[in-house]
PDB file of C-alpha atoms in Angstrom:
ATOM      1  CA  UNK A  14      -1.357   6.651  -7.252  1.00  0.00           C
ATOM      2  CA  UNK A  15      -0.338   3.040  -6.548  1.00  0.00           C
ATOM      3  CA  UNK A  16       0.228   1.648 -10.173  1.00  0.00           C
ATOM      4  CA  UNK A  17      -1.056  -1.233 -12.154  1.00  0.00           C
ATOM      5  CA  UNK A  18      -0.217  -3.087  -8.679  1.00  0.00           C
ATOM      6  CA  UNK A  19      -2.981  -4.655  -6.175  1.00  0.00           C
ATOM      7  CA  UNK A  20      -0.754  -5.037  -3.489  1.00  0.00           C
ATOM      8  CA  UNK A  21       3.013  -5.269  -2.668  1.00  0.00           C
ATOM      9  CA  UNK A  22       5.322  -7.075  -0.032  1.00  0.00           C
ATOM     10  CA  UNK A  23       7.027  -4.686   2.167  1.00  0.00           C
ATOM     11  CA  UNK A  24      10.211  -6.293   3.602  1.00  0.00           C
ATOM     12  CA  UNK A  25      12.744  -4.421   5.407  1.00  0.00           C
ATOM     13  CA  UNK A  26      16.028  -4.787   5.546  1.00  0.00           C
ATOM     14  CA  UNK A  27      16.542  -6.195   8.860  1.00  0.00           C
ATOM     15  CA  UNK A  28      14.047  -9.095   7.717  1.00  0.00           C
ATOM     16  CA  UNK A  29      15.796 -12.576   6.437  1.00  0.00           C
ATOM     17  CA  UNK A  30      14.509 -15.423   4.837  1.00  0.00           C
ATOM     18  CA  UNK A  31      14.920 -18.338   6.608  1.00  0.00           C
ATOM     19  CA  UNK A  32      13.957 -21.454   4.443  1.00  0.00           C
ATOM     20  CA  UNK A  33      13.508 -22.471   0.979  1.00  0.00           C
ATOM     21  CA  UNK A  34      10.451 -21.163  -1.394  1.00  0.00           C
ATOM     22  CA  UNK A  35       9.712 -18.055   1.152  1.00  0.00           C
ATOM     23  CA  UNK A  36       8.079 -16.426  -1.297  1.00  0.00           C
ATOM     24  CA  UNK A  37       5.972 -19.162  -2.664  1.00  0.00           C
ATOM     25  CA  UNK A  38       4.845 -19.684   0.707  1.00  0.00           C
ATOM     26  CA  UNK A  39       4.058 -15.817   1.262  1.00  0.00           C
ATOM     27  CA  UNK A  40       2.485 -15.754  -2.121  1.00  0.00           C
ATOM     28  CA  UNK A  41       0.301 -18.555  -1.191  1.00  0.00           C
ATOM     29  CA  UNK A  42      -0.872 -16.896   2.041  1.00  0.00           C
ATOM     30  CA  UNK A  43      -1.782 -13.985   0.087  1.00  0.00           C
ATOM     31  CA  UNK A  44      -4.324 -15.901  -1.519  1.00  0.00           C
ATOM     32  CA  UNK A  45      -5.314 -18.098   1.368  1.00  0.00           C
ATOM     33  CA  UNK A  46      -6.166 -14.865   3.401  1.00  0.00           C
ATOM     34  CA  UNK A  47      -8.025 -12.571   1.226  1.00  0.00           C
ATOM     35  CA  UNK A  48      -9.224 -10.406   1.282  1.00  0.00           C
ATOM     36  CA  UNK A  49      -7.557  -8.107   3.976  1.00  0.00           C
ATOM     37  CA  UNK A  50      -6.277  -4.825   3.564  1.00  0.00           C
ATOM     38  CA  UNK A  51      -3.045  -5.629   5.796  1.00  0.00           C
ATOM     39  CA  UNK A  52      -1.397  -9.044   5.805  1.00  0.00           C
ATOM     40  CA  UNK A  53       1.118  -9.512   8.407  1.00  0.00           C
ATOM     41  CA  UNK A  54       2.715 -10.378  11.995  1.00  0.00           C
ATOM     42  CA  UNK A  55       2.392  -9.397  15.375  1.00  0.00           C
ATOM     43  CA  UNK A  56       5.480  -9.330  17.295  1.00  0.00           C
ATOM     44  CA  UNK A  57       6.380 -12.872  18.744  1.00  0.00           C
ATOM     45  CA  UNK A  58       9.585 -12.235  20.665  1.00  0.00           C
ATOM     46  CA  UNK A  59      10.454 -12.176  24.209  1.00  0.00           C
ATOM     47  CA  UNK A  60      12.036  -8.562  25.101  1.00  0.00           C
ATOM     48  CA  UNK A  61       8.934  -7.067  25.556  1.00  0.00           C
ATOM     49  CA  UNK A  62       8.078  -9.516  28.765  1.00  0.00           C
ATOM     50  CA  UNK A  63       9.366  -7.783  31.713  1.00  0.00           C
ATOM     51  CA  UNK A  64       6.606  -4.901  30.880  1.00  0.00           C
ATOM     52  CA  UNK A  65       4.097  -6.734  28.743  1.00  0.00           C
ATOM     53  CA  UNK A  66       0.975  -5.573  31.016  1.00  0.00           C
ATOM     54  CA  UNK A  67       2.429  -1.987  30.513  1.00  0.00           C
ATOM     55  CA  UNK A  68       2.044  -2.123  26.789  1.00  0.00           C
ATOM     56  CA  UNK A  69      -0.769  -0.426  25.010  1.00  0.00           C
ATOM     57  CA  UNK A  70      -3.129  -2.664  23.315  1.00  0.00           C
ATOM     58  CA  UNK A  71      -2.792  -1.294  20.337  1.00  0.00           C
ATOM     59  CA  UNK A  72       0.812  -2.135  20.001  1.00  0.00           C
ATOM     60  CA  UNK A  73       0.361  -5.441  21.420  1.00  0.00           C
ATOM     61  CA  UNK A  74      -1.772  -6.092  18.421  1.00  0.00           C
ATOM     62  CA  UNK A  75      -0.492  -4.131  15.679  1.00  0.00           C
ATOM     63  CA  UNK A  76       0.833  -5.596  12.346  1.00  0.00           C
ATOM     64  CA  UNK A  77       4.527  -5.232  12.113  1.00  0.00           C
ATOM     65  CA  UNK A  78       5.114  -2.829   9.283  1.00  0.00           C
ATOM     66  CA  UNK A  79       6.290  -6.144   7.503  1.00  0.00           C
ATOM     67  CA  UNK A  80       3.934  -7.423   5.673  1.00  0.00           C
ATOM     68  CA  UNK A  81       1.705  -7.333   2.892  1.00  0.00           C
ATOM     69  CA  UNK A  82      -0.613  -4.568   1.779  1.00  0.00           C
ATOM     70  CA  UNK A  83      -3.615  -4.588  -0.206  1.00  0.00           C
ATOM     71  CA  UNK A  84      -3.673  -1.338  -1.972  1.00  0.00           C
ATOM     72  CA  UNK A  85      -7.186  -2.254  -4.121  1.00  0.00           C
ATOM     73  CA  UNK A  86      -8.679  -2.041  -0.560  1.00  0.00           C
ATOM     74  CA  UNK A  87     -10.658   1.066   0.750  1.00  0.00           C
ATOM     75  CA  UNK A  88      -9.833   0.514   4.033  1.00  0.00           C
ATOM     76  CA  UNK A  89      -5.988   1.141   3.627  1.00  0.00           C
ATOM     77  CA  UNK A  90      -6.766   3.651   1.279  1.00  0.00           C
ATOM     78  CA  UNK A  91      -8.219   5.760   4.015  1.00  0.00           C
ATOM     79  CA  UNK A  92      -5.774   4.166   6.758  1.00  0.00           C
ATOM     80  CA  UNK A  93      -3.041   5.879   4.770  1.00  0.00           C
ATOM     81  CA  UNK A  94      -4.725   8.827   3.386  1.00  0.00           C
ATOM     82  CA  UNK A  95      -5.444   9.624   7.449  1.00  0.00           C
ATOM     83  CA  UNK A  96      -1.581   9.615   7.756  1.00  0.00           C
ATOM     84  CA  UNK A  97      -1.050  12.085   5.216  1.00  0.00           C
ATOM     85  CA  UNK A  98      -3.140  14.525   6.808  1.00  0.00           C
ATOM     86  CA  UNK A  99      -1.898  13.823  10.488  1.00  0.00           C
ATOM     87  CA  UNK A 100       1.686  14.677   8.804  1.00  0.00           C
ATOM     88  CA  UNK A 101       2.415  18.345  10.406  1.00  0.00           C
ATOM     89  CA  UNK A 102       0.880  17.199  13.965  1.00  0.00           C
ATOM     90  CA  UNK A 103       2.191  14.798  16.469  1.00  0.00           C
ATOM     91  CA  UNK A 104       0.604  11.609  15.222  1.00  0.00           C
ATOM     92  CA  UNK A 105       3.593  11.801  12.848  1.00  0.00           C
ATOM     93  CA  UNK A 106       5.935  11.223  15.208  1.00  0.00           C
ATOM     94  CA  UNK A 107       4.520   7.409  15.766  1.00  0.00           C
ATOM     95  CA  UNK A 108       5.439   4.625  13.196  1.00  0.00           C
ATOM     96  CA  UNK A 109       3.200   4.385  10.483  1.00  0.00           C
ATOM     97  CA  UNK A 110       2.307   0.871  11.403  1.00  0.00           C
ATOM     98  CA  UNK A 111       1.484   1.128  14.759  1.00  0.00           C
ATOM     99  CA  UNK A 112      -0.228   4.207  14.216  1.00  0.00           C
ATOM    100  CA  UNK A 113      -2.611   2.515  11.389  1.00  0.00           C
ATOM    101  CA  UNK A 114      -3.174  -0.213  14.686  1.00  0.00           C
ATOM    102  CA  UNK A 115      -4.230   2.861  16.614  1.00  0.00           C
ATOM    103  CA  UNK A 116      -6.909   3.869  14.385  1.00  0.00           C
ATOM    104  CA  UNK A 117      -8.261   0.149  14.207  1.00  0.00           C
ATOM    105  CA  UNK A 118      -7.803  -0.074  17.585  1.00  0.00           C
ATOM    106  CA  UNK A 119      -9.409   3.511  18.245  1.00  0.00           C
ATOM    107  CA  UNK A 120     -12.059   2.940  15.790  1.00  0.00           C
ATOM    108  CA  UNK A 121     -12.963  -0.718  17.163  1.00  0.00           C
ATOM    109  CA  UNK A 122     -12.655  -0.468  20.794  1.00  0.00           C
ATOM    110  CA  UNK A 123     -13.121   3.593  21.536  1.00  0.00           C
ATOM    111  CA  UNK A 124      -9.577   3.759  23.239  1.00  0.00           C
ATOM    112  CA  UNK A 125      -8.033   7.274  21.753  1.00  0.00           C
ATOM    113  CA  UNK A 126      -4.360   6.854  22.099  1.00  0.00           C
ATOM    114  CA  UNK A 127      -1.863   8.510  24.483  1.00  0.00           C
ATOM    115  CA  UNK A 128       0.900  10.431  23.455  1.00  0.00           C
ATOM    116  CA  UNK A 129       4.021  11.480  25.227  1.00  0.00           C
ATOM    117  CA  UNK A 130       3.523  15.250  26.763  1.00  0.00           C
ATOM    118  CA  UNK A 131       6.751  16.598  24.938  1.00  0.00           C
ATOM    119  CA  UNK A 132       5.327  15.703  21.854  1.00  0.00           C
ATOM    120  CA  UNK A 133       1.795  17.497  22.349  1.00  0.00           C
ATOM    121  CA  UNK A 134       3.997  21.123  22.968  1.00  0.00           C
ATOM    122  CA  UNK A 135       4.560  23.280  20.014  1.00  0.00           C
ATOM    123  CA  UNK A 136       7.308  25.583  19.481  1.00  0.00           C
ATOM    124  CA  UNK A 137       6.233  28.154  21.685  1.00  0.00           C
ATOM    125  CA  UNK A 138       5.478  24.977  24.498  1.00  0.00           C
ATOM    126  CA  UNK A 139       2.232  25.645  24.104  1.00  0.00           C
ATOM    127  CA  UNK A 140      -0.501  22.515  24.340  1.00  0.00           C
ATOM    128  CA  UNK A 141      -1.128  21.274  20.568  1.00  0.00           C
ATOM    129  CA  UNK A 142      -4.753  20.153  20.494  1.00  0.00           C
ATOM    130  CA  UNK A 143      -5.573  17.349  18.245  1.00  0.00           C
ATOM    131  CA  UNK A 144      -9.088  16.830  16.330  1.00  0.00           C
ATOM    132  CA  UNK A 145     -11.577  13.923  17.235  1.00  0.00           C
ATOM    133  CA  UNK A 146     -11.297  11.480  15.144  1.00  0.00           C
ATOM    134  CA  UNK A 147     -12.855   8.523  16.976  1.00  0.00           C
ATOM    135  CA  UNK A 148     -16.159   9.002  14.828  1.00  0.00           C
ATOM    136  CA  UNK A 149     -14.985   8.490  11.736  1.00  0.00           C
ATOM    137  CA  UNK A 150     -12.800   5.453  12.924  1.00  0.00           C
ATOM    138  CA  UNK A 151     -15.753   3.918  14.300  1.00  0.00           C
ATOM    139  CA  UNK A 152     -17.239   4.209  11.014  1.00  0.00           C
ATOM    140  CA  UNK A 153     -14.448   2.835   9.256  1.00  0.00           C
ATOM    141  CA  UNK A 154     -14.538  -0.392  12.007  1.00  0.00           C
ATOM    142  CA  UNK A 155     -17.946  -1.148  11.693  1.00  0.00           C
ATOM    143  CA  UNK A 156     -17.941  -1.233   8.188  1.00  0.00           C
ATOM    144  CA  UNK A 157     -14.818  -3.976   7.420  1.00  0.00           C
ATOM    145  CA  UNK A 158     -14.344  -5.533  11.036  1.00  0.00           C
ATOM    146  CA  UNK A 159     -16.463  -8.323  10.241  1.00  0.00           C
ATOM    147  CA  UNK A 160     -14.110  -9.030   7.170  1.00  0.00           C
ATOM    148  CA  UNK A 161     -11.215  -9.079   9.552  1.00  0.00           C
ATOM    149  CA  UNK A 162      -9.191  -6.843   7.369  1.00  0.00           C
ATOM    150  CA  UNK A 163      -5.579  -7.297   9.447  1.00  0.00           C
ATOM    151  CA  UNK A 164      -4.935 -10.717   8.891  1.00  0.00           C
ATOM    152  CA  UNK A 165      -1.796 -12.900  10.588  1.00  0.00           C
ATOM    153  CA  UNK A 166       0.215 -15.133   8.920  1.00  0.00           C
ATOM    154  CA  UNK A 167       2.407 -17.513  10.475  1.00  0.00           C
ATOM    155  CA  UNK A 168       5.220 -17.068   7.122  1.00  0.00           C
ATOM    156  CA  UNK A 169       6.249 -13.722   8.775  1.00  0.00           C
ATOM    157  CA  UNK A 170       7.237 -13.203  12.092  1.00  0.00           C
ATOM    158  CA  UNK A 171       8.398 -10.436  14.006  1.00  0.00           C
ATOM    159  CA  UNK A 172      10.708 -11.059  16.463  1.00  0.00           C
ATOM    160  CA  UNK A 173      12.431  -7.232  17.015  1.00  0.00           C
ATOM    161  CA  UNK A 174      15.658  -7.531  18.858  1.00  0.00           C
ATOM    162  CA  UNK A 175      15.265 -11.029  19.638  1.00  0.00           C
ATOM    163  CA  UNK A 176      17.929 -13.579  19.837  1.00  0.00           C
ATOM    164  CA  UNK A 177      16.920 -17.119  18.242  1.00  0.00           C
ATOM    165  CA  UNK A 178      18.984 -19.835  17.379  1.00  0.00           C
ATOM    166  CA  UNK A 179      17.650 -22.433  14.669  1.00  0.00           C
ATOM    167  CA  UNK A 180      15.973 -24.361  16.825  1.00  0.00           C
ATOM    168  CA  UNK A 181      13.835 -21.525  18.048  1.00  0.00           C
ATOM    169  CA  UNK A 182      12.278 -21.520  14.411  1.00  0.00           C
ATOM    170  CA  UNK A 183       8.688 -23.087  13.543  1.00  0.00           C
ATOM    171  CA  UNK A 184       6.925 -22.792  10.967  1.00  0.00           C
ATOM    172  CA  UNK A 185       7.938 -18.907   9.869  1.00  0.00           C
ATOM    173  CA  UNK A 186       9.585 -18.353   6.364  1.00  0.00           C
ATOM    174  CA  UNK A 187      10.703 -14.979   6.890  1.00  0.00           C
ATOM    175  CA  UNK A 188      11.885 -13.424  10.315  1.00  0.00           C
ATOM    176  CA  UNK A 189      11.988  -9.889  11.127  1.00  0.00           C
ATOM    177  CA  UNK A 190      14.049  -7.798  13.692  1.00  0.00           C
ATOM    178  CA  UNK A 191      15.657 -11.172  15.130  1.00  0.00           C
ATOM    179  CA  UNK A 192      19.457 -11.613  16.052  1.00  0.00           C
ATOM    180  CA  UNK A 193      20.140 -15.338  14.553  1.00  0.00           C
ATOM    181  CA  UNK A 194      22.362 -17.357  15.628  1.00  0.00           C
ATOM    182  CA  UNK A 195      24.234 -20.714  14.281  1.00  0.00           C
ATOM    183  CA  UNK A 196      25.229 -22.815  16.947  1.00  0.00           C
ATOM    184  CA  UNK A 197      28.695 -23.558  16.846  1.00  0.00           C
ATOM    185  CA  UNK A 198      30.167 -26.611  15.047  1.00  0.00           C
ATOM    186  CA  UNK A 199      33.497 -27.975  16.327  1.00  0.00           C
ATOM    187  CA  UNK A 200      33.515 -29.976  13.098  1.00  0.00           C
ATOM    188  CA  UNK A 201      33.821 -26.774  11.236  1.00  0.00           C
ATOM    189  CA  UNK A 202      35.719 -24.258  13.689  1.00  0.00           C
ATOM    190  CA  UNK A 203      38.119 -24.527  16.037  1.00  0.00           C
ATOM    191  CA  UNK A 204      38.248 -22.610  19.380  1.00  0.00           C
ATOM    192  CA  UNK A 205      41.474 -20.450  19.226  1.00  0.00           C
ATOM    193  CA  UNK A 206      41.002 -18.225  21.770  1.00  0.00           C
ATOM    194  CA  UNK A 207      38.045 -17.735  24.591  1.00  0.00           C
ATOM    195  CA  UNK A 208      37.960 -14.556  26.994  1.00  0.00           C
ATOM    196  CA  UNK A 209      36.142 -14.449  30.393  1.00  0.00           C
ATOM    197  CA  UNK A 210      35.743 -11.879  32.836  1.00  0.00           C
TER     198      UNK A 210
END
């Protein structure tokens, strides 16, 4: 189903390398970290801290879809196989990254996610009742949480909507979701015209 391939990088398109040898770097984390079955970043901007304490754990700790994915590993194997059968009910709705965290997160710490009330109606706006699936989560977390199988590297990070200038960088290769700015250089461009309200 996957290929002749192990794994593969998933970078979107609002994801930009920032300094020389990304890849290398990202190639070399693969190695350093396995193995995992999900490679990645947790988001590591600053919109999200006027409701922070509001924010489900599982998003707070999901991997950014960004990232790498071991497909040789079982436990993505059933991460994503889970998402193909929640496809005609309202799990599909929810990004398939955070929803993998809400499985791990489900599976590891018992709490069953939340889901907006419009969303649980179905045509006729009747209640859509979803099956248990907590069980086999926990099954799934007890057998690969001691491997730590969502692993964080500091190569990627997910910044979502943040603006940065360069001086906001550290040691991330890639950045993800960020507005980047170049300060200006007087050396380089004049002012012609500036408009203030």
């Amino acid at each position: 189903e996957w290929g002749d391939y192990d794994g593969f990088y998933l970078m979107e398109g609002d994801s930009v390398p920032v300094k020389n040898y990304w890849l290398d770097v990202i190639l070399g984390e693969i190695v350093a970290y396995r193995p995992f079955a999900v490679l990645g970043a947790q988001y590591d901007g600053d919109k999200w801290d006027a409701f922070y304490e509001d924010i489900p754990i599982s998003l707070l700790h999901h991997t950014n879809g960004n990232g790498i994915y071991n497909v040789s590993h079982p436990l993505l194997e059933r991460l994503t196989g889970q998402l193909e059968v929640e496809a005609p009910c309202p799990y599909n709705s929810i990004p398939y990254d955070y929803r993998m965290s809400q499985m791990w997160v489900e599976g590891t710490l018992g709490i069953v996610p939340k889901l907006a009330p419009t969303i649980m109606l179905n045509e006729e706006g009747e209640n859509i009742t979803l099956s248990d699936n907590t069980a086999m989560f926990s099954k799934w977390a007890n057998r690969w949480k001691d491997e730590e199988p969502y692993r964080f590297t500091k190569a990627i990070h997910n910044y979502a909507a943040t603006n940065l200038i360069p001086r906001h960088l550290g040691p991330e290769y890639v950045i993800h979701g960020a507005k980047l700015y170049s300060p200006w250089d007087p050396a380089r461009t004049h002012v012609t015209l500036v408009i203030m309200e």
